[in-house]
PDB file of C-alpha atoms in Angstrom:
ATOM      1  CA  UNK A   1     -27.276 -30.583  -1.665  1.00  0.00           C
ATOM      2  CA  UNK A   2     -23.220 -30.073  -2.098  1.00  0.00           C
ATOM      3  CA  UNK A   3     -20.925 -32.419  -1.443  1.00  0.00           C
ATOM      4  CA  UNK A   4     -17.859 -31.697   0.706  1.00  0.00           C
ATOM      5  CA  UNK A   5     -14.453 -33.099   1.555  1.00  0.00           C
ATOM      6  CA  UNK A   6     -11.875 -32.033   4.340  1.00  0.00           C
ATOM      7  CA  UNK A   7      -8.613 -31.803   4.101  1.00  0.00           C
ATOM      8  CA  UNK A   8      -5.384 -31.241   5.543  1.00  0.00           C
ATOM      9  CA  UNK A   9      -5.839 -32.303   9.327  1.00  0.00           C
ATOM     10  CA  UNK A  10      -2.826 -33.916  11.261  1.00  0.00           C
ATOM     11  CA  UNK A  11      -0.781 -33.187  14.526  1.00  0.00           C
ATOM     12  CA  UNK A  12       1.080 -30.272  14.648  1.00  0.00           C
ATOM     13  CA  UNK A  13       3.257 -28.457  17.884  1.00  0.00           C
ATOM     14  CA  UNK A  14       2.011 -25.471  19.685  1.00  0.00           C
ATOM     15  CA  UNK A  15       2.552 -22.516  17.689  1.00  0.00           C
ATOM     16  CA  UNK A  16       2.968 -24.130  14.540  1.00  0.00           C
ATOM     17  CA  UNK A  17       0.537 -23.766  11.501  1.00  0.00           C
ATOM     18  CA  UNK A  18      -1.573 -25.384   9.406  1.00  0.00           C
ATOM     19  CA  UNK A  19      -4.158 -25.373   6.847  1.00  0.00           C
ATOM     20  CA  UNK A  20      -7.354 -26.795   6.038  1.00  0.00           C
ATOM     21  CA  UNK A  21      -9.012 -27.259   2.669  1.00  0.00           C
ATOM     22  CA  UNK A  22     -12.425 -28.599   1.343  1.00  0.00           C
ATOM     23  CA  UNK A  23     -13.182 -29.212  -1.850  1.00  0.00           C
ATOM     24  CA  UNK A  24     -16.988 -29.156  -2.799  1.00  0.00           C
ATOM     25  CA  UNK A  25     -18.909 -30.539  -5.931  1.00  0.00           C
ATOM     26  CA  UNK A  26     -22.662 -31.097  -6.709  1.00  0.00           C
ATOM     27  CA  UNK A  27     -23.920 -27.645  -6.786  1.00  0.00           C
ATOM     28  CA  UNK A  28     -23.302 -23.917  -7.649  1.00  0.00           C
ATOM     29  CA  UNK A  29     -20.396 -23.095  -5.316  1.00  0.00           C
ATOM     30  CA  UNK A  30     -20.961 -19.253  -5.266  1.00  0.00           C
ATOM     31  CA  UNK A  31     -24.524 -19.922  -4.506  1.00  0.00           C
ATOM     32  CA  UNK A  32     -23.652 -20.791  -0.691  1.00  0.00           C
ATOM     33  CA  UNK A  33     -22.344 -19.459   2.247  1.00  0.00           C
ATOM     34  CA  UNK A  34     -19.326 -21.896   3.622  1.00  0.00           C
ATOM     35  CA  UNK A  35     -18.302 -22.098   7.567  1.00  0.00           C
ATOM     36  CA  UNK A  36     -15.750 -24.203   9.510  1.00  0.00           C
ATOM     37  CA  UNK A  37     -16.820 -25.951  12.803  1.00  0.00           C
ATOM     38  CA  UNK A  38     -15.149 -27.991  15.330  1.00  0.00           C
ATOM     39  CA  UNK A  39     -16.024 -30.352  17.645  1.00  0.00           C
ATOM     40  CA  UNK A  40     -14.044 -31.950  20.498  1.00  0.00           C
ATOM     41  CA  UNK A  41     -14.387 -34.452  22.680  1.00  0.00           C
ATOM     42  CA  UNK A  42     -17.358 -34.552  24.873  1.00  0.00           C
ATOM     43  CA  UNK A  43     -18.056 -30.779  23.712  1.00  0.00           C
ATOM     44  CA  UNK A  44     -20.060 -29.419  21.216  1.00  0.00           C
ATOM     45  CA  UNK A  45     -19.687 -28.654  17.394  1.00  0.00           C
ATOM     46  CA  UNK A  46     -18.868 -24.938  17.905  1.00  0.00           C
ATOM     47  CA  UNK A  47     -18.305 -21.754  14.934  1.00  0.00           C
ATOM     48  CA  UNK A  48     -15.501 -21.269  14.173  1.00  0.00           C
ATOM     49  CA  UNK A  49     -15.082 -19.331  11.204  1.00  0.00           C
ATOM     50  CA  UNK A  50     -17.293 -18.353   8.059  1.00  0.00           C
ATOM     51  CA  UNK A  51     -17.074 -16.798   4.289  1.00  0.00           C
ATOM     52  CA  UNK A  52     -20.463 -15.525   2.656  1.00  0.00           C
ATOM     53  CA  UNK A  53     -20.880 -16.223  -1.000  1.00  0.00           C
ATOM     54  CA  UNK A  54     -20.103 -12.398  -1.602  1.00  0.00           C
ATOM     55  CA  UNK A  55     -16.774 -12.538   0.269  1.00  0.00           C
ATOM     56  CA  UNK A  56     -17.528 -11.363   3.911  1.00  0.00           C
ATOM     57  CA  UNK A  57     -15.841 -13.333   6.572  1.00  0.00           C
ATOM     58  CA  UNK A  58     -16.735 -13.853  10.224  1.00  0.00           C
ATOM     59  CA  UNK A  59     -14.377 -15.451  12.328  1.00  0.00           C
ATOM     60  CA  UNK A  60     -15.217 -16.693  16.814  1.00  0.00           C
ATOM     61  CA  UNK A  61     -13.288 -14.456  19.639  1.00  0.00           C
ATOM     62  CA  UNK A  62     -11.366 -17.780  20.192  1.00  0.00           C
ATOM     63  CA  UNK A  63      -9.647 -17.463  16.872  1.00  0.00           C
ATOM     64  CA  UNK A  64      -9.479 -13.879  15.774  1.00  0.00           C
ATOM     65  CA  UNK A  65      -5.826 -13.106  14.386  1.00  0.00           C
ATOM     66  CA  UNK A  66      -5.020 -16.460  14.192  1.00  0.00           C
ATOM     67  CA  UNK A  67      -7.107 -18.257  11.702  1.00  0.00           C
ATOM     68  CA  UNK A  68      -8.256 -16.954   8.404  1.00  0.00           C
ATOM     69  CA  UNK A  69     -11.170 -18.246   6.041  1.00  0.00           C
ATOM     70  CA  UNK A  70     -10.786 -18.014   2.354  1.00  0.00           C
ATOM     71  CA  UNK A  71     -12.581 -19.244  -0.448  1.00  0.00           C
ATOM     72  CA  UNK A  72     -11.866 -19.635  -3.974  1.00  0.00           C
ATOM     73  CA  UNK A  73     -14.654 -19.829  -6.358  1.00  0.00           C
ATOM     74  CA  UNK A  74     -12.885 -20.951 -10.016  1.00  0.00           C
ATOM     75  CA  UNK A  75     -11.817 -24.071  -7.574  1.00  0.00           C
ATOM     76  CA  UNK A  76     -15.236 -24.509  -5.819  1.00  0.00           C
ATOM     77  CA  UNK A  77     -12.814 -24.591  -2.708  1.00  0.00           C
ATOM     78  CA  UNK A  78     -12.815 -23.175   0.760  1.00  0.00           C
ATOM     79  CA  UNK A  79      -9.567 -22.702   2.926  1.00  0.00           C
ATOM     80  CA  UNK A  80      -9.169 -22.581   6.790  1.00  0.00           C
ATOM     81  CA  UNK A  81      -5.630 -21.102   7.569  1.00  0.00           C
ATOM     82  CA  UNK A  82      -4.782 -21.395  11.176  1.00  0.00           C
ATOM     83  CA  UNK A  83      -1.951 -19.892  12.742  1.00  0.00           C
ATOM     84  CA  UNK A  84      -0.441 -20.119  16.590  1.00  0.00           C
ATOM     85  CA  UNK A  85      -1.890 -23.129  17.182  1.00  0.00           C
ATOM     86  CA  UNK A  86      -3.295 -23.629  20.811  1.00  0.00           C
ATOM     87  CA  UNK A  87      -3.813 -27.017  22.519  1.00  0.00           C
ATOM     88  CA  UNK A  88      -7.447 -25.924  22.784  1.00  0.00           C
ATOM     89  CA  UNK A  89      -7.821 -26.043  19.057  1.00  0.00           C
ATOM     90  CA  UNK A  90      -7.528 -29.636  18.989  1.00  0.00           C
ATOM     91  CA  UNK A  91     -10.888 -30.852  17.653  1.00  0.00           C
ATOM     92  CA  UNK A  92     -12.630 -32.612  14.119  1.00  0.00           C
ATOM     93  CA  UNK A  93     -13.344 -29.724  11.931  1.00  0.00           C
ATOM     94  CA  UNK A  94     -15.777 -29.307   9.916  1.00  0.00           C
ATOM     95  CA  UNK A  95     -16.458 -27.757   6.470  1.00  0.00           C
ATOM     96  CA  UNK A  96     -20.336 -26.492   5.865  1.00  0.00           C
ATOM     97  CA  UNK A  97     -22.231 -25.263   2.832  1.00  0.00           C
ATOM     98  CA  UNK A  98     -25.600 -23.154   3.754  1.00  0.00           C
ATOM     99  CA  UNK A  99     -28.087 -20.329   1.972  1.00  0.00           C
ATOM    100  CA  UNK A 100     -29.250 -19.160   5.040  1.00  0.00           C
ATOM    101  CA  UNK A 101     -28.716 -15.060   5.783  1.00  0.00           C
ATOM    102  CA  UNK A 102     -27.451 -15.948   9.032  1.00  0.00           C
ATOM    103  CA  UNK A 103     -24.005 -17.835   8.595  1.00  0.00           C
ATOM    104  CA  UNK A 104     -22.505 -18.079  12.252  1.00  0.00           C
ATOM    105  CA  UNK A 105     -24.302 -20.834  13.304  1.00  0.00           C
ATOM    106  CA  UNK A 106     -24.707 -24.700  12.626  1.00  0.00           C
ATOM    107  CA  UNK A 107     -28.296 -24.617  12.223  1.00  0.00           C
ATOM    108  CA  UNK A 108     -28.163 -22.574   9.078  1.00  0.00           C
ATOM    109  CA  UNK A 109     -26.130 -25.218   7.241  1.00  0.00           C
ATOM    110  CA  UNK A 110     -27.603 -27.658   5.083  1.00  0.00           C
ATOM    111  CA  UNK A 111     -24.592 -30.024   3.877  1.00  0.00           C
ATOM    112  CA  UNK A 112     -21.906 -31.259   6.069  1.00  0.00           C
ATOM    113  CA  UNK A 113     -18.180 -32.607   5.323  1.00  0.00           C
ATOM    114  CA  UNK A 114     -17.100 -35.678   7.024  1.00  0.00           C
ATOM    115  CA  UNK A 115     -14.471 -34.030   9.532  1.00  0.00           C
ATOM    116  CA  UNK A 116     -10.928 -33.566   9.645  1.00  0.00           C
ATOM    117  CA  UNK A 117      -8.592 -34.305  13.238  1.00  0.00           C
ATOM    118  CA  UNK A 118      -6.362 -31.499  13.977  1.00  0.00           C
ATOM    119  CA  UNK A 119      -4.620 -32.251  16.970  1.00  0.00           C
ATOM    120  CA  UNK A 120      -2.316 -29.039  18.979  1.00  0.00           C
ATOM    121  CA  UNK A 121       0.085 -31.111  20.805  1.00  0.00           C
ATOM    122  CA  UNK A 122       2.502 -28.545  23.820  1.00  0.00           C
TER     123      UNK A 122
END
């Protein structure tokens, strides 16, 4: 199992940017797939954006062109940058390590950050 910290979550205005970081430790980095989920209130923990361990990146409808996943291996780090900010974005996200083929959805993750709060405010 890796372990993995959020950061970078706070209020921001509509249209305004921000980005997200986690830092993992306990096991080979390039060995796993990472994704970013969110979850808000009284809704599911939805995909929002992932980075195989080769480099290939799959990103939901909701945020195509504005958010961007990134991952730097010599820092065992992964990046969410998220751009035109949308009240809808507001949600706990989520940073998730996995091995699975499939990397688009939850169930193929196998270690779990504690959350960040980004909150989109018009």
């Amino acid at each position: 199992q890796v372990q993995l910290v959020e950061s970078g979550g706070g209020g921001v205005q509509a249209g305004g940017s921000l980005s997200l970081s986690c830092a993992t430790s306990g096991r080979t980095f390039t060995d796993y797939n990472m994704g970013w989920f969110r979850q808000a209130p009284g809704k599911e923990r939805e995909f929002v954006a992932a980075i195989s361990r080769t480099g290939v990146t799959y990103a939901a409808i909701s945020v195509r062109g504005r958010f961007a996943i990134s991952r730097d291996n010599s820092k065992n780090t992964v990046f969410l940058q998220m751009n035109s900010l949308k009240p809808e974005d507001t949600a706990v996200y989520y940073c998730a390590a996995g091995r699975q083929p499939i990397i688009t959805t939850e169930r193929s993750y196998e270690s779990w950050g504690q959350g960040t709060q980004v909150t989109v405010s018009s």
